[in-house]
Coordinates of C-alpha atoms in Angstrom, one line a residue:
Chain A
M1 CA 7.0 -5.2 -29.9
S2 CA 4.1 -7.7 -30.1
A3 CA 1.0 -8.0 -28.0
D4 CA 1.7 -9.5 -24.7
G5 CA -1.8 -10.7 -23.9
D6 CA -0.6 -14.2 -23.3
R7 CA 1.5 -13.0 -20.4
R8 CA -0.7 -14.6 -17.8
I9 CA 1.5 -17.1 -16.1
D10 CA 1.8 -16.0 -12.5
R11 CA 5.3 -15.6 -11.1
S12 CA 4.1 -17.2 -7.9
A13 CA 0.9 -18.5 -6.4
H14 CA 1.7 -16.5 -3.3
D15 CA 2.5 -13.2 -5.1
P16 CA 0.9 -10.5 -3.0
W17 CA 0.0 -8.5 -6.1
R18 CA -1.9 -11.4 -7.6
I19 CA -5.7 -10.9 -7.4
G20 CA -7.0 -13.6 -9.8
G21 CA -7.4 -17.3 -9.5
S22 CA -8.9 -17.5 -6.1
A23 CA -12.3 -18.3 -4.7
L24 CA -12.9 -14.5 -4.6
P25 CA -13.5 -12.3 -7.7
P26 CA -10.4 -10.2 -8.3
N27 CA -12.0 -6.9 -7.2
L28 CA -13.0 -8.5 -3.8
L29 CA -9.6 -10.0 -3.3
L30 CA -8.0 -6.6 -4.2
S31 CA -10.2 -4.8 -1.7
A32 CA -9.5 -7.3 1.1
K33 CA -5.8 -7.1 0.5
L34 CA -5.8 -3.3 0.4
L35 CA -7.7 -3.2 3.7
A36 CA -5.3 -5.8 5.2
V37 CA -2.3 -3.8 4.1
S38 CA -3.8 -0.6 5.4
L39 CA -4.5 -2.2 8.8
L40 CA -0.9 -3.3 9.0
L41 CA 0.7 -0.2 7.7
Q42 CA -1.4 2.2 9.7
G43 CA -0.7 0.3 12.9
Y44 CA -4.3 -0.8 13.6
V45 CA -3.3 -4.4 14.1
A46 CA -0.5 -3.5 16.4
A47 CA -2.8 -1.2 18.3
I48 CA -5.5 -3.8 19.1
P49 CA -5.9 -3.1 22.8
E50 CA -6.4 -5.4 25.7
P51 CA -10.0 -6.3 26.2
F52 CA -11.3 -3.8 28.8
L53 CA -14.9 -3.0 29.8
P54 CA -16.4 -5.1 27.0
L55 CA -19.7 -4.1 25.3
V56 CA -20.9 -7.6 25.9
S57 CA -20.4 -9.2 29.2
W58 CA -19.3 -12.7 27.9
L59 CA -16.2 -11.1 26.5
R60 CA -14.8 -10.4 30.0
V61 CA -11.6 -12.5 29.8
P62 CA -9.4 -13.6 32.8
R63 CA -6.2 -12.8 31.0
P64 CA -6.6 -9.6 28.9
D65 CA -2.9 -9.4 28.1
A66 CA -3.0 -12.9 26.6
A67 CA -6.3 -12.1 24.8
R68 CA -4.7 -9.0 23.2
A69 CA -1.6 -11.0 22.1
A70 CA -3.9 -13.7 20.6
L71 CA -6.0 -11.0 18.7
Q72 CA -2.9 -9.3 17.4
V73 CA -1.2 -12.5 16.3
G74 CA -4.4 -13.8 14.8
A75 CA -5.0 -10.5 12.9
T76 CA -1.3 -10.4 11.7
V77 CA -1.3 -14.0 10.5
A78 CA -4.7 -13.6 8.8
A79 CA -3.5 -10.4 7.0
L80 CA -0.2 -11.9 5.9
L81 CA -1.8 -15.1 4.7
L82 CA -4.5 -13.1 2.8
L83 CA -1.7 -11.2 1.1
A84 CA 0.0 -14.5 0.2
N85 CA -3.3 -15.8 -1.3
W86 CA -3.6 -18.6 1.2
R87 CA -7.4 -19.3 1.5
P88 CA -8.1 -15.6 1.0
R89 CA -11.8 -15.9 1.8
T90 CA -11.2 -17.5 5.1
C91 CA -8.4 -15.1 6.0
A92 CA -10.6 -12.0 5.1
L93 CA -13.4 -13.5 7.3
A94 CA -10.9 -14.1 10.2
L95 CA -9.4 -10.7 10.0
G96 CA -12.8 -9.0 9.9
A97 CA -14.1 -11.1 12.7
I98 CA -11.0 -10.4 14.9
L99 CA -11.6 -6.6 14.4
F100 CA -15.2 -6.9 15.3
L101 CA -14.4 -9.0 18.3
S102 CA -11.9 -6.5 19.4
L103 CA -14.5 -3.7 19.2
L104 CA -17.0 -5.7 21.2
A105 CA -14.3 -6.5 23.8
T106 CA -13.2 -2.9 24.4
R107 CA -15.8 -0.3 24.9
G108 CA -13.4 2.6 24.8
D109 CA -12.0 1.5 21.5
Y110 CA -15.2 1.7 19.5
R111 CA -14.7 3.5 16.2
N112 CA -17.2 3.5 13.3
S113 CA -14.2 3.3 10.9
K114 CA -12.9 0.1 12.4
F115 CA -16.4 -1.4 12.3
F116 CA -16.7 -0.4 8.6
V117 CA -13.4 -2.3 7.8
A118 CA -14.6 -5.3 9.8
C119 CA -18.0 -5.4 8.0
I120 CA -16.4 -5.2 4.5
L121 CA -13.8 -7.9 5.4
I122 CA -16.4 -10.2 6.9
L123 CA -18.7 -9.7 3.9
I124 CA -15.9 -10.5 1.5
G125 CA -15.0 -13.5 3.6
L126 CA -18.6 -14.7 3.3
H127 CA -18.6 -14.3 -0.4
A128 CA -20.9 -16.9 -2.1
G129 CA -21.6 -15.5 -5.6
K130 CA -23.8 -12.8 -6.9
A131 CA -26.0 -12.4 -3.8
S132 CA -22.9 -11.6 -1.8
L133 CA -22.0 -8.8 -4.2
L134 CA -25.4 -7.3 -3.6
L135 CA -24.9 -7.5 0.1
L136 CA -21.6 -5.8 -0.1
R137 CA -23.3 -3.0 -2.1
A138 CA -26.0 -2.9 0.5
Q139 CA -23.4 -2.5 3.2
I140 CA -21.9 0.6 1.6
V141 CA -25.3 2.0 0.9
L142 CA -26.3 1.4 4.5
V143 CA -23.3 3.4 5.8
Y144 CA -24.2 6.4 3.6
L145 CA -27.9 6.3 4.2
G146 CA -27.5 5.5 7.9
S147 CA -25.1 8.4 8.4
G148 CA -27.2 10.8 6.4
L149 CA -30.4 9.8 8.3
N150 CA -28.7 10.1 11.6
K151 CA -27.6 13.7 10.8
V152 CA -31.1 14.6 9.6
L153 CA -32.4 13.7 13.0
E154 CA -29.8 15.8 14.9
P155 CA -31.1 19.3 15.4
D156 CA -27.6 20.7 15.7
W157 CA -26.7 19.4 12.3
L158 CA -29.8 21.1 10.8
S159 CA -29.3 24.4 12.6
G160 CA -25.7 24.7 11.6
R161 CA -24.5 24.7 15.2
Y162 CA -22.6 21.4 14.7
F163 CA -20.5 22.5 11.8
D164 CA -20.0 26.0 13.1
H165 CA -18.7 24.8 16.5
W166 CA -16.7 22.0 15.0
Q167 CA -14.9 24.2 12.5
S168 CA -14.5 27.3 14.6
E169 CA -13.8 25.8 18.1
I170 CA -12.6 22.2 17.6
V171 CA -10.7 22.3 14.3
R172 CA -10.0 26.1 14.5
N173 CA -10.1 26.3 10.7
P174 CA -8.8 29.8 9.8
V175 CA -10.6 29.7 6.4
W176 CA -13.9 28.9 8.1
Q177 CA -13.5 32.0 10.3
V178 CA -12.9 34.2 7.3
M179 CA -15.8 32.8 5.4
A180 CA -18.2 32.8 8.4
D181 CA -17.4 36.4 9.3
G182 CA -19.4 38.0 6.6
L183 CA -22.4 35.9 7.0
P184 CA -25.3 35.7 9.5
P185 CA -24.7 33.4 12.5
L186 CA -24.7 29.7 11.7
A187 CA -25.5 30.3 8.0
L188 CA -22.3 28.7 6.8
G189 CA -22.8 25.9 9.3
R190 CA -26.2 25.3 7.9
V191 CA -24.9 25.3 4.3
F192 CA -22.2 22.7 5.1
G193 CA -24.5 20.7 7.4
W194 CA -27.3 20.4 4.9
G195 CA -24.7 19.9 2.1
A196 CA -23.1 17.0 4.0
I197 CA -26.5 15.4 4.7
A198 CA -27.7 15.8 1.1
S199 CA -24.4 14.4 -0.2
E200 CA -24.6 11.3 2.0
L201 CA -28.2 10.6 1.2
A202 CA -27.6 11.2 -2.5
L203 CA -24.5 9.0 -2.6
G204 CA -26.4 6.3 -0.7
V205 CA -29.2 6.3 -3.2
A206 CA -26.9 6.5 -6.2
L207 CA -24.6 3.7 -5.0
A208 CA -27.7 1.4 -4.8
F209 CA -27.9 1.5 -8.6
P210 CA -25.0 -0.1 -10.5
P211 CA -25.3 2.2 -13.5
L212 CA -24.8 5.3 -11.2
T213 CA -21.9 3.8 -9.3
G214 CA -19.1 5.3 -11.3
L215 CA -20.6 8.8 -11.2
A216 CA -21.3 8.5 -7.5
I217 CA -17.7 7.5 -6.8
L218 CA -16.4 10.3 -9.0
A219 CA -18.4 12.7 -6.8
A220 CA -17.6 10.9 -3.5
V221 CA -13.8 10.9 -3.8
P222 CA -13.4 14.7 -4.0
L223 CA -16.1 15.1 -1.4
H224 CA -14.4 12.9 1.2
T225 CA -11.0 14.4 0.3
G226 CA -12.4 17.8 1.0
M227 CA -13.9 16.7 4.3
V228 CA -10.5 15.2 5.3
A229 CA -8.8 18.6 4.5
M230 CA -11.5 20.5 6.4
A231 CA -11.5 18.3 9.4
G232 CA -7.7 17.9 9.6
T233 CA -8.3 14.2 10.2
T234 CA -8.6 11.0 8.1
F235 CA -11.4 9.9 10.5
G236 CA -9.2 7.0 11.6
I237 CA -9.0 4.5 8.8
F238 CA -12.4 5.5 7.4
F239 CA -11.1 7.5 4.4
T240 CA -8.8 4.8 3.4
A241 CA -11.4 2.1 4.0
L242 CA -14.0 3.8 1.8
L243 CA -11.6 4.2 -1.1
F244 CA -10.5 0.6 -0.9
A245 CA -14.1 -0.6 -0.5
Y246 CA -15.2 1.0 -3.7
P247 CA -13.7 -1.7 -5.9
V248 CA -16.2 -4.2 -4.6
L249 CA -18.9 -2.3 -6.5
F250 CA -17.3 -2.9 -9.9
R251 CA -16.8 -5.9 -12.0
W252 CA -13.1 -6.6 -12.7
P253 CA -12.6 -7.4 -16.3
A254 CA -11.4 -10.9 -17.2
L255 CA -7.9 -11.6 -18.4
G256 CA -7.5 -10.5 -22.0
E257 CA -10.7 -8.5 -21.9
T258 CA -8.8 -5.2 -21.8
R259 CA -6.4 -4.2 -24.5
A260 CA -4.2 -1.1 -24.5
R261 CA -2.3 0.5 -27.4
F262 CA 0.6 2.9 -26.9
D263 CA 3.3 4.7 -28.8
P264 CA 6.7 3.3 -27.8
A265 CA 8.3 6.5 -29.0
R266 CA 6.5 8.6 -26.4
G267 CA 8.1 8.8 -23.0
V268 CA 4.8 9.0 -21.0
H269 CA 3.4 6.0 -22.8
R270 CA 6.6 4.0 -22.3
A271 CA 6.6 4.9 -18.5
L272 CA 3.0 3.9 -18.2
H273 CA 3.6 0.6 -19.9
R274 CA 6.7 -0.1 -17.8
F275 CA 4.8 0.6 -14.6
A276 CA 1.8 -1.6 -15.7
E277 CA 4.2 -4.4 -16.7
R278 CA 5.9 -4.4 -13.4
G279 CA 2.8 -3.8 -11.3
D280 CA 0.5 -6.2 -13.0
H281 CA 1.9 -9.7 -12.6
E282 CA -1.1 -11.4 -14.2
G283 CA -1.6 -9.4 -17.4
W284 CA -5.0 -7.9 -16.8
V285 CA -4.4 -5.4 -19.5
A286 CA -2.9 -6.8 -22.8
A287 CA -0.6 -4.0 -24.0
E288 CA 0.5 -3.5 -27.6
A289 CA 3.1 -1.1 -28.8
V290 CA 1.9 0.6 -32.0
P291 CA 4.2 3.3 -33.3
G292 CA 2.4 6.5 -33.8
S293 CA -0.7 5.4 -32.0
P294 CA -2.5 7.5 -29.5
L295 CA -2.9 5.9 -26.0
E296 CA -6.0 3.8 -26.3
L297 CA -7.7 1.2 -24.1
D298 CA -10.4 -1.1 -25.2
L299 CA -12.8 -2.5 -22.6
G300 CA -16.4 -3.7 -22.8
G301 CA -16.8 -2.7 -26.4
R302 CA -15.7 0.9 -25.8
T303 CA -12.4 2.5 -26.6
R304 CA -11.0 5.2 -24.3
S305 CA -8.2 7.4 -25.3
G306 CA -5.8 9.9 -23.7
A307 CA -6.1 10.6 -20.0
R308 CA -9.1 8.4 -19.6
A309 CA -7.3 5.5 -21.1
A310 CA -4.3 6.2 -18.8
A311 CA -6.4 6.4 -15.7
L312 CA -8.3 3.2 -16.5
W313 CA -5.0 1.4 -17.2
L314 CA -3.6 2.5 -13.9
L315 CA -6.8 1.5 -12.1
L316 CA -6.5 -2.0 -13.6
T317 CA -2.9 -2.3 -12.4
P318 CA -2.9 -3.7 -8.9
A319 CA 0.4 -1.9 -8.1
T320 CA -1.4 1.4 -8.4
W321 CA -3.7 0.4 -5.5
F322 CA -0.9 -0.8 -3.3
A323 CA 1.0 2.4 -3.9
A324 CA -2.1 4.3 -2.8
A325 CA -2.2 2.2 0.3
V326 CA 1.3 3.3 1.1
V327 CA 0.5 6.9 0.4
L328 CA -2.7 6.8 2.5
A329 CA -0.7 5.3 5.4
A330 CA 1.5 8.4 5.6
P331 CA -0.8 10.4 7.8
A332 CA -0.7 7.6 10.4
W333 CA 3.1 7.5 10.3
L334 CA 3.2 11.3 10.7
H335 CA 0.6 11.1 13.5
W336 CA -1.7 13.4 11.6
G337 CA -5.4 13.2 12.4
A338 CA -5.1 9.9 14.0
T339 CA -8.6 9.7 15.5
Chain B
M1 CA -9.9 -29.4 -1.1
K2 CA -12.9 -30.1 1.2
R3 CA -13.8 -27.4 3.6
W4 CA -16.3 -26.9 6.3
S5 CA -16.2 -30.7 7.1
G6 CA -17.8 -31.6 3.8
L7 CA -21.1 -29.8 4.2
P8 CA -23.1 -29.7 0.9
P9 CA -22.2 -26.7 -1.3
G10 CA -25.8 -25.4 -1.4
F11 CA -25.9 -25.3 2.4
R12 CA -22.5 -23.6 2.6
T13 CA -23.7 -20.9 0.2
S14 CA -26.9 -20.4 2.1
A15 CA -25.0 -20.3 5.4
R16 CA -22.7 -17.6 4.1
V17 CA -25.5 -15.5 2.7
G18 CA -27.4 -16.0 5.9
A19 CA -24.5 -14.8 8.0
A20 CA -24.0 -11.8 5.8
L21 CA -27.7 -10.9 6.1
A22 CA -27.4 -11.3 9.9
L23 CA -24.6 -8.8 9.9
L24 CA -26.6 -6.3 7.9
G25 CA -29.6 -7.0 10.1
F26 CA -27.6 -6.4 13.2
Q27 CA -26.7 -3.0 11.9
L28 CA -30.3 -2.1 11.1
V29 CA -31.3 -3.2 14.6
M30 CA -28.6 -1.0 16.1
M31 CA -29.6 2.0 13.9
T32 CA -33.1 1.6 15.2
R33 CA -32.0 1.2 18.8
A34 CA -29.9 4.4 18.5
R35 CA -33.2 6.3 18.1
F36 CA -34.3 5.3 21.5
D37 CA -30.9 5.3 23.3
D38 CA -28.2 8.0 23.9
A39 CA -25.4 5.6 22.7
R40 CA -24.5 5.2 19.1
Y41 CA -22.6 1.9 18.9
F42 CA -22.7 0.1 15.5
S43 CA -25.4 2.5 14.2
W44 CA -23.5 4.5 11.5
A45 CA -23.6 7.8 13.4
P46 CA -20.1 9.1 12.8
H47 CA -19.5 12.6 14.0
D48 CA -22.9 12.6 15.6
S49 CA -21.9 15.4 17.9
Q50 CA -18.7 17.1 19.2
N51 CA -18.5 16.6 23.0
E52 CA -15.9 18.4 24.9
Y53 CA -15.6 16.5 28.2
V54 CA -13.7 16.3 31.4
I55 CA -13.7 13.3 33.7
E56 CA -13.0 14.2 37.4
V57 CA -12.4 11.7 40.1
L58 CA -12.2 12.7 43.7
S59 CA -10.9 10.6 46.6
E60 CA -11.8 12.0 50.0
G61 CA -12.2 15.4 48.4
R62 CA -8.8 15.3 46.6
R63 CA -8.8 15.3 42.8
L64 CA -6.9 12.5 41.2
S65 CA -4.4 13.5 38.5
D66 CA -5.1 13.2 34.8
E67 CA -2.6 10.4 34.5
V68 CA -4.3 8.3 37.2
V69 CA -7.7 8.9 35.7
E70 CA -6.4 7.9 32.2
A71 CA -4.9 4.8 33.6
R72 CA -8.2 4.0 35.3
Y73 CA -10.5 4.3 32.3
R74 CA -8.0 4.0 29.5
I75 CA -9.4 7.0 27.7
P76 CA -8.1 10.6 27.9
P77 CA -9.6 12.3 31.0
R78 CA -10.3 15.4 28.9
G79 CA -10.9 15.7 25.2
V80 CA -13.4 15.7 22.5
D81 CA -15.5 12.7 21.7
P82 CA -17.0 13.0 18.2
R83 CA -19.6 10.2 18.7
A84 CA -22.0 10.5 21.7
I85 CA -21.2 11.5 25.2
A86 CA -23.1 8.4 26.4
H87 CA -20.0 6.4 25.2
V88 CA -17.8 8.2 27.8
I89 CA -20.4 8.1 30.5
R90 CA -21.2 4.4 30.1
L91 CA -17.6 3.5 30.1
V92 CA -17.1 5.3 33.4
Q93 CA -20.3 3.8 34.7
Q94 CA -19.3 0.3 33.8
Y95 CA -15.8 0.7 35.3
E96 CA -17.2 2.0 38.6
A97 CA -19.9 -0.7 38.7
E98 CA -17.3 -3.5 38.2
N99 CA -14.4 -2.1 40.2
D100 CA -15.8 0.2 42.8
P101 CA -19.4 -1.0 43.5
D102 CA -19.3 0.7 46.9
G103 CA -18.7 4.1 45.3
S104 CA -15.7 5.0 47.5
L105 CA -14.7 7.6 44.9
E106 CA -16.7 10.6 43.6
V107 CA -16.7 10.6 39.8
K108 CA -18.1 13.4 37.7
V109 CA -18.2 13.8 33.9
R110 CA -18.7 17.4 32.7
W111 CA -19.3 18.1 29.0
R112 CA -20.6 20.5 26.4
T113 CA -22.2 19.2 23.2
N114 CA -21.6 21.3 20.1
G115 CA -20.6 24.3 22.2
G116 CA -23.9 24.2 24.1
P117 CA -24.4 24.7 27.8
E118 CA -22.3 22.6 30.2
R119 CA -23.9 19.5 31.6
S120 CA -22.7 16.9 34.0
W121 CA -23.2 13.4 35.2
R122 CA -22.2 12.1 38.6
H123 CA -21.5 8.5 39.6
V124 CA -23.6 7.7 42.7
R125 CA -23.6 4.6 44.8

């Protein structure tokens, strides 16, 4: 089989898996689409409430039911058009603005997770070149540093009382009870409280520097996954949104910049190639079947092999991300840890 | 295709960057404000505290059911708010100010923050 690097003709301009060829860099369009899909799949668009007790008085509307319908329809249309690549920048901005408006219009519905999604979508929608990429990075740094600094200023977080009460009384985590039993009062809470604060501040600082971004995210993903497991909640859409915001911090390689070699005689290689072929409609990775070759991927003057090559190939395949969006929607469908 | 009614591209770029900066600036303002206010809106204070709360509403000495209270404020009448208890109190306060300015009902919010001592807030006329 020959190299298929020229496989770059899109099947359709409105192909939802397409992330190139728009006013947005591919990684930003991918992030925006993943957030839109997650909002739809996890029911956040359908759950936009009637405006009620707004945070700002001018959002008191005479017909809350009509306003809710307008917000829901607007968000649905913006999300679907975004997925169909119709003026994606405008649609991302509209979807983010609707979410933000909904938060302002309903005091009881305020959630940091929804605000985070709104901010990322708005900033993607306002994309205007390199400066915008810096501002998106600043947004994510601000969330980590702000969250860490807020905790530093909370005495209960520093004393261990917050974590201890949360895990033992609210979550009722049996593992926590066992671990805390053999320790002085609040000691475990202090370890976890200070650990969370240090992690958030360190991640905030690391993510501010592009060379440290990969390392920071490699640390952040297991950290957040652990927190989800400990808390028994996905913190609303926050866990999903963080994972899908991370692509804005990286440069997506140009078409033809990435080349993969695989051994067609090996089942795992063949399966990976087949998945990438079906899940990458634009040909971001030019794959070449080379009998007897190890799995290798060339990108940016470096060659990765084995598991690292496979992981990178998967990450450069849009379908991987959309599959993750479906998996991450499962807790919402199962009504697990909804808030 | 011409967008934004044909404004010059340089202006459009500046406007977009300016709007993005305004959004980030808004968050910085809210983060600063949160240091001087009990509420934590738009200030990146997730899981600020765990507040176990109960909202009680009495009409002529008779306590309204949880269903009625939930329908009134559109939040659970008892539960855990992982942000700031001020969010619950201000919601009740705003509802009462807008819908029952004469204070015909007696409204009380009781809560414990991070397992601490019980505290309460009462709506007064």
